[in-house]
Each structure stands twice: as C-alpha cells, then as structure tokens.
PDB file of C-alpha atoms in Angstrom:
ATOM      1  CA  MET A   1     -55.965  27.863  12.283  1.00 62.00           C
ATOM      2  CA  PRO A   2     -55.775  27.745   8.483  1.00 78.00           C
ATOM      3  CA  LYS A   3     -58.315  25.770   6.515  1.00 87.00           C
ATOM      4  CA  LEU A   4     -57.202  22.240   5.604  1.00 86.00           C
ATOM      5  CA  ASN A   5     -57.212  21.176   1.985  1.00 91.00           C
ATOM      6  CA  THR A   6     -58.621  17.799   0.881  1.00 93.00           C
ATOM      7  CA  ARG A   7     -55.228  16.099   0.777  1.00 92.00           C
ATOM      8  CA  GLN A   8     -54.549  16.986   4.413  1.00 93.00           C
ATOM      9  CA  ILE A   9     -58.043  15.853   5.432  1.00 94.00           C
ATOM     10  CA  VAL A  10     -57.544  12.461   3.751  1.00 95.00           C
ATOM     11  CA  ILE A  11     -54.160  11.986   5.443  1.00 95.00           C
ATOM     12  CA  LEU A  12     -55.597  12.896   8.852  1.00 95.00           C
ATOM     13  CA  ALA A  13     -58.568  10.548   8.346  1.00 96.00           C
ATOM     14  CA  LEU A  14     -56.261   7.647   7.437  1.00 97.00           C
ATOM     15  CA  MET A  15     -54.111   8.424  10.472  1.00 97.00           C
ATOM     16  CA  VAL A  16     -57.156   8.357  12.779  1.00 97.00           C
ATOM     17  CA  VAL A  17     -58.320   5.039  11.284  1.00 97.00           C
ATOM     18  CA  ALA A  18     -54.842   3.539  11.772  1.00 97.00           C
ATOM     19  CA  ILE A  19     -54.696   4.707  15.397  1.00 96.00           C
ATOM     20  CA  LEU A  20     -58.165   3.333  16.156  1.00 95.00           C
ATOM     21  CA  TYR A  21     -57.301  -0.031  14.557  1.00 94.00           C
ATOM     22  CA  GLY A  22     -54.050  -0.200  16.536  1.00 92.00           C
ATOM     23  CA  ALA A  23     -55.871   0.576  19.786  1.00 91.00           C
ATOM     24  CA  TYR A  24     -58.475  -2.095  19.014  1.00 92.00           C
ATOM     25  CA  GLU A  25     -55.804  -4.723  18.290  1.00 89.00           C
ATOM     26  CA  LEU A  26     -53.861  -3.818  21.407  1.00 88.00           C
ATOM     27  CA  LEU A  27     -56.671  -3.398  23.915  1.00 87.00           C
ATOM     28  CA  ALA A  28     -59.483  -5.700  22.726  1.00 83.00           C
ATOM     29  CA  PRO A  29     -59.450  -9.200  24.235  1.00 75.00           C
ATOM     30  CA  ARG A  30     -58.700 -11.978  21.808  1.00 70.00           C
ATOM     31  CA  LEU A  31     -61.707 -14.168  21.110  1.00 63.00           C
ATOM     32  CA  GLY A  32     -61.414 -17.754  19.998  1.00 57.00           C
ATOM     33  CA  THR A  33     -57.735 -18.167  20.757  1.00 60.00           C
ATOM     34  CA  LYS A  34     -56.626 -20.560  23.420  1.00 56.00           C
ATOM     35  CA  LYS A  35     -53.649 -19.658  25.510  1.00 58.00           C
ATOM     36  CA  GLY A  36     -51.686 -22.177  27.431  1.00 54.00           C
ATOM     37  CA  PRO A  37     -49.997 -25.508  27.060  1.00 55.00           C
ATOM     38  CA  SER A  38     -52.938 -27.332  25.436  1.00 60.00           C
ATOM     39  CA  ASN A  39     -52.494 -25.336  22.208  1.00 64.00           C
ATOM     40  CA  ALA A  40     -48.725 -25.931  22.201  1.00 63.00           C
ATOM     41  CA  ALA A  41     -49.249 -29.658  22.738  1.00 64.00           C
ATOM     42  CA  GLU A  42     -51.576 -29.844  19.737  1.00 68.00           C
ATOM     43  CA  GLN A  43     -48.980 -28.126  17.553  1.00 69.00           C
ATOM     44  CA  SER A  44     -46.215 -30.515  18.637  1.00 73.00           C
ATOM     45  CA  VAL A  45     -48.471 -33.509  17.893  1.00 75.00           C
ATOM     46  CA  ASP A  46     -49.107 -32.108  14.393  1.00 82.00           C
ATOM     47  CA  VAL A  47     -45.371 -31.736  13.755  1.00 82.00           C
ATOM     48  CA  LYS A  48     -44.638 -35.245  15.030  1.00 83.00           C
ATOM     49  CA  LYS A  49     -47.387 -36.666  12.808  1.00 85.00           C
ATOM     50  CA  PHE A  50     -46.010 -34.832   9.770  1.00 84.00           C
ATOM     51  CA  VAL A  51     -42.474 -36.115  10.393  1.00 82.00           C
ATOM     52  CA  ALA A  52     -43.771 -39.657  10.873  1.00 83.00           C
ATOM     53  CA  ASP A  53     -45.700 -39.477   7.575  1.00 82.00           C
ATOM     54  CA  VAL A  54     -42.834 -38.038   5.517  1.00 79.00           C
ATOM     55  CA  THR A  55     -39.896 -40.120   6.823  1.00 78.00           C
ATOM     56  CA  PRO A  56     -40.871 -43.508   5.304  1.00 76.00           C
ATOM     57  CA  GLY A  57     -41.593 -41.906   1.947  1.00 70.00           C
ATOM     58  CA  ILE A  58     -38.158 -40.320   1.773  1.00 71.00           C
ATOM     59  CA  SER A  59     -36.221 -43.449   2.663  1.00 64.00           C
ATOM     60  CA  ALA A  60     -38.317 -45.655   0.345  1.00 61.00           C
ATOM     61  CA  GLU A  61     -37.432 -43.643  -2.757  1.00 66.00           C
ATOM     62  CA  THR A  62     -34.185 -44.665  -4.405  1.00 74.00           C
ATOM     63  CA  ALA A  63     -32.094 -42.445  -6.576  1.00 74.00           C
ATOM     64  CA  GLY A  64     -32.716 -42.759 -10.268  1.00 81.00           C
ATOM     65  CA  GLU A  65     -30.126 -43.016 -13.009  1.00 86.00           C
ATOM     66  CA  PHE A  66     -29.982 -39.262 -13.544  1.00 87.00           C
ATOM     67  CA  GLU A  67     -29.428 -38.511  -9.837  1.00 83.00           C
ATOM     68  CA  ILE A  68     -26.620 -41.072  -9.627  1.00 85.00           C
ATOM     69  CA  TYR A  69     -25.016 -39.712 -12.816  1.00 88.00           C
ATOM     70  CA  ALA A  70     -25.271 -36.120 -11.518  1.00 87.00           C
ATOM     71  CA  ALA A  71     -23.707 -37.066  -8.170  1.00 84.00           C
ATOM     72  CA  ILE A  72     -20.780 -38.859  -9.822  1.00 86.00           C
ATOM     73  CA  ARG A  73     -20.303 -36.082 -12.386  1.00 84.00           C
ATOM     74  CA  ALA A  74     -20.308 -33.388  -9.690  1.00 84.00           C
ATOM     75  CA  ASP A  75     -17.387 -35.101  -7.972  1.00 82.00           C
ATOM     76  CA  THR A  76     -15.111 -35.334 -11.019  1.00 83.00           C
ATOM     77  CA  PRO A  77     -12.720 -32.444 -11.749  1.00 80.00           C
ATOM     78  CA  TRP A  78     -13.504 -30.164 -14.665  1.00 75.00           C
ATOM     79  CA  GLY A  79     -11.500 -30.530 -17.846  1.00 75.00           C
ATOM     80  CA  ARG A  80     -12.028 -26.881 -18.776  1.00 73.00           C
ATOM     81  CA  ASP A  81     -13.494 -24.096 -16.666  1.00 70.00           C
ATOM     82  CA  PRO A  82     -16.634 -22.871 -18.494  1.00 71.00           C
ATOM     83  CA  PHE A  83     -16.421 -19.471 -16.804  1.00 74.00           C
ATOM     84  CA  PHE A  84     -12.810 -18.810 -17.816  1.00 72.00           C
ATOM     85  CA  GLU A  85     -12.486 -16.375 -20.690  1.00 74.00           C
ATOM     86  CA  ARG A  86      -8.955 -16.561 -22.063  1.00 75.00           C
ATOM     87  CA  ALA A  87      -9.080 -13.332 -24.104  1.00 76.00           C
ATOM     88  CA  GLY A  88     -10.292 -11.331 -21.118  1.00 77.00           C
ATOM     89  CA  TYR A  89      -7.619 -12.804 -18.877  1.00 72.00           C
ATOM     90  CA  VAL A  90      -4.824 -12.046 -21.367  1.00 76.00           C
ATOM     91  CA  GLU A  91      -5.988  -8.427 -21.544  1.00 80.00           C
ATOM     92  CA  TYR A  92      -6.203  -8.214 -17.744  1.00 75.00           C
ATOM     93  CA  ALA A  93      -2.707  -9.708 -17.311  1.00 74.00           C
ATOM     94  CA  ALA A  94      -1.230  -7.206 -19.789  1.00 78.00           C
ATOM     95  CA  LEU A  95      -2.832  -4.275 -17.959  1.00 80.00           C
ATOM     96  CA  GLN A  96      -1.664  -5.623 -14.607  1.00 74.00           C
ATOM     97  CA  GLU A  97       1.901  -6.051 -15.898  1.00 74.00           C
ATOM     98  CA  GLY A  98       1.928  -2.486 -17.257  1.00 74.00           C
ATOM     99  CA  TYR A  99       0.635  -1.168 -13.946  1.00 72.00           C
ATOM    100  CA  MET A 100       3.321  -3.032 -11.995  1.00 66.00           C
ATOM    101  CA  LYS A 101       6.088  -1.723 -14.303  1.00 68.00           C
ATOM    102  CA  ALA A 102       4.818   1.857 -13.937  1.00 70.00           C
ATOM    103  CA  LYS A 103       4.662   1.475 -10.158  1.00 64.00           C
ATOM    104  CA  ALA A 104       8.227   0.114 -10.063  1.00 57.00           C
ATOM    105  CA  ALA A 105       9.492   2.992 -12.228  1.00 60.00           C
ATOM    106  CA  GLU A 106       7.680   5.502 -10.027  1.00 62.00           C
ATOM    107  CA  SER A 107       9.167   4.106  -6.824  1.00 57.00           C
ATOM    108  CA  GLY A 108      12.643   4.300  -8.368  1.00 49.00           C
ATOM    109  CA  LYS A 109      12.573   8.069  -8.814  1.00 50.00           C
ATOM    110  CA  ALA A 110      13.327  10.233  -5.794  1.00 62.00           C
ATOM    111  CA  ILE A 111      10.714  12.513  -4.273  1.00 73.00           C
ATOM    112  CA  ALA A 112      12.038  15.896  -3.184  1.00 80.00           C
ATOM    113  CA  PHE A 113      10.958  16.984   0.297  1.00 84.00           C
ATOM    114  CA  ALA A 114      11.192  20.622   1.357  1.00 88.00           C
ATOM    115  CA  TYR A 115      11.238  21.124   5.148  1.00 90.00           C
ATOM    116  CA  THR A 116      10.349  24.812   5.338  1.00 90.00           C
ATOM    117  CA  GLY A 117       8.901  25.414   8.783  1.00 90.00           C
ATOM    118  CA  TYR A 118       8.913  24.334  12.414  1.00 88.00           C
ATOM    119  CA  LEU A 119       6.561  25.125  15.306  1.00 89.00           C
ATOM    120  CA  ASP A 120       7.008  24.019  18.920  1.00 88.00           C
ATOM    121  CA  SER A 121       4.106  24.809  21.249  1.00 85.00           C
ATOM    122  CA  GLY A 122       5.622  23.006  24.223  1.00 82.00           C
ATOM    123  CA  ARG A 123       3.603  19.822  24.089  1.00 84.00           C
ATOM    124  CA  ARG A 124       3.397  19.438  20.324  1.00 89.00           C
ATOM    125  CA  ARG A 125       5.843  19.910  17.454  1.00 91.00           C
ATOM    126  CA  VAL A 126       4.619  20.701  13.960  1.00 93.00           C
ATOM    127  CA  ALA A 127       6.726  20.518  10.788  1.00 93.00           C
ATOM    128  CA  ILE A 128       5.860  22.062   7.440  1.00 91.00           C
ATOM    129  CA  ILE A 129       6.941  19.773   4.622  1.00 90.00           C
ATOM    130  CA  ASN A 130       6.116  20.663   1.008  1.00 88.00           C
ATOM    131  CA  GLY A 131       3.646  23.256   2.294  1.00 87.00           C
ATOM    132  CA  VAL A 132       1.651  20.828   4.482  1.00 89.00           C
ATOM    133  CA  GLU A 133       1.679  20.696   8.302  1.00 92.00           C
ATOM    134  CA  TYR A 134       2.540  17.363   9.958  1.00 93.00           C
ATOM    135  CA  VAL A 135       3.093  16.001  13.461  1.00 92.00           C
ATOM    136  CA  ALA A 136       5.428  13.097  14.264  1.00 91.00           C
ATOM    137  CA  GLY A 137       4.044   9.695  13.252  1.00 91.00           C
ATOM    138  CA  GLU A 138       1.694  11.080  10.614  1.00 93.00           C
ATOM    139  CA  PRO A 139       1.795   9.705   7.037  1.00 92.00           C
ATOM    140  CA  LEU A 140       2.846  12.209   4.385  1.00 90.00           C
ATOM    141  CA  VAL A 141       0.778  13.167   1.365  1.00 87.00           C
ATOM    142  CA  GLU A 142       3.359  11.370  -0.788  1.00 84.00           C
ATOM    143  CA  GLU A 143       2.251   7.755  -0.617  1.00 83.00           C
ATOM    144  CA  GLY A 144       4.444   5.360   1.367  1.00 85.00           C
ATOM    145  CA  TYR A 145       6.257   7.943   3.524  1.00 89.00           C
ATOM    146  CA  VAL A 146       5.832   8.638   7.255  1.00 93.00           C
ATOM    147  CA  LEU A 147       7.217  11.487   9.353  1.00 93.00           C
ATOM    148  CA  ARG A 148       9.081   9.832  12.249  1.00 93.00           C
ATOM    149  CA  ALA A 149      10.769  12.696  14.151  1.00 93.00           C
ATOM    150  CA  ILE A 150      10.782  16.492  14.172  1.00 93.00           C
ATOM    151  CA  ASP A 151      13.748  18.628  15.230  1.00 91.00           C
ATOM    152  CA  LYS A 152      14.505  22.337  14.844  1.00 89.00           C
ATOM    153  CA  SER A 153      17.069  21.731  12.128  1.00 90.00           C
ATOM    154  CA  LYS A 154      15.841  18.504  10.487  1.00 92.00           C
ATOM    155  CA  VAL A 155      13.028  15.968  10.190  1.00 93.00           C
ATOM    156  CA  VAL A 156      13.320  12.188   9.900  1.00 93.00           C
ATOM    157  CA  ILE A 157      11.182  10.626   7.168  1.00 92.00           C
ATOM    158  CA  GLU A 158      10.761   6.873   6.699  1.00 90.00           C
ATOM    159  CA  LYS A 159       9.847   5.054   3.513  1.00 86.00           C
ATOM    160  CA  LYS A 160       7.516   2.398   4.927  1.00 85.00           C
ATOM    161  CA  LEU A 161       7.896  -0.289   2.276  1.00 83.00           C
ATOM    162  CA  GLU A 162      11.686  -0.363   2.436  1.00 80.00           C
ATOM    163  CA  GLY A 163      12.100   0.704   6.070  1.00 82.00           C
ATOM    164  CA  VAL A 164      14.682   3.322   5.018  1.00 84.00           C
ATOM    165  CA  LYS A 165      14.955   6.464   7.159  1.00 87.00           C
ATOM    166  CA  PHE A 166      16.517   9.681   5.910  1.00 86.00           C
ATOM    167  CA  ASP A 167      16.969  13.212   7.222  1.00 89.00           C
ATOM    168  CA  VAL A 168      15.700  16.356   5.516  1.00 88.00           C
ATOM    169  CA  LEU A 169      17.362  19.600   6.623  1.00 89.00           C
ATOM    170  CA  ILE A 170      15.377  22.788   7.125  1.00 87.00           C
ATOM    171  CA  GLN A 171      15.399  25.299   4.265  1.00 83.00           C
ATOM    172  CA  GLU A 172      15.407  28.913   5.333  1.00 70.00           C
TER     173      GLU A 172
END
C-alpha cells in the first residue's frame, strides 16, 4: 500500500470523526428529553397562551392615517404605469412588425421539394425528400410542412398552417 500524504491523512481523520459522531448520535440514548404526550401538551399550552396574549393587542390597534391612505390609494387605478417605457415599446413594436412582414413574405414564396428516392421494407416506407429520409407523418425540415403519405410515384405533403395538401412526383 502506498504511503499516504498529509492531505489524505487529514481527510481520513475527518471522515473517521464524522462517522464516530454519527454513530454516537444514532446509538446513544437521549438524556434529558421527555418523550410522550406530556411534552406535546406543554407545547400546545404555550401556543395557546401566545395566541391569547397576541389577539387582544392586534384588535385593539386601529389603523393610522397613513395605513388608511395607503389602503385607499392601492385600490384606485393608476393614471400612468410607472414601469411602462414608451421609447422601448415603440422600438419593440417596430421590430415585431418587421418580423411579421418578413414572415409573411417568406410564407408567400414556394418551397421546392425534390422527391428523389423511395424504399419499401414491407412494414415501413421511407421517402427521400431534398436529400433527407422521412417516414409518413414526420415533419419536414422545412418548417410548417408534414409528410402525409408515401407512394412509389409520389408523396403527399401538407402545409400545416393552411391545411393544404399537394403531391410531389418522384424525380428519376
């Protein structure tokens, strides 16, 4: 067995101390603690006494002018939202509008699909569209399109947002 360096000795010593302390806590009988209902009854009496002492003090205090003003003010609607930053919102709205216009223009242009291969293993049909293998029901790499059916001569692709189905013939 190799010789232990001081770091390893310190770690082992701390581990032994921790194990001995854990064994002592687990196995040594508890001294000075009462088990049973008498201890629980004393605790419930203490709680009841505390509640009895605090309750009259709470109900005796009336709300001051500031508390009443704060309660009324909290109920009224705000004239202006202090967290609203108009310049930031205008910039955000412009970016959002530009994004929506770009998305609309993108959806207007047609995506060309090339159905170039077909494989039928008996229980599973695989189509190769734009160089990627798909099975029926799988979403295409082009966002928003799903492959619905595979045939030897064509595939049926659906554009999910519009619900439009179209056929793509095989290219040999």
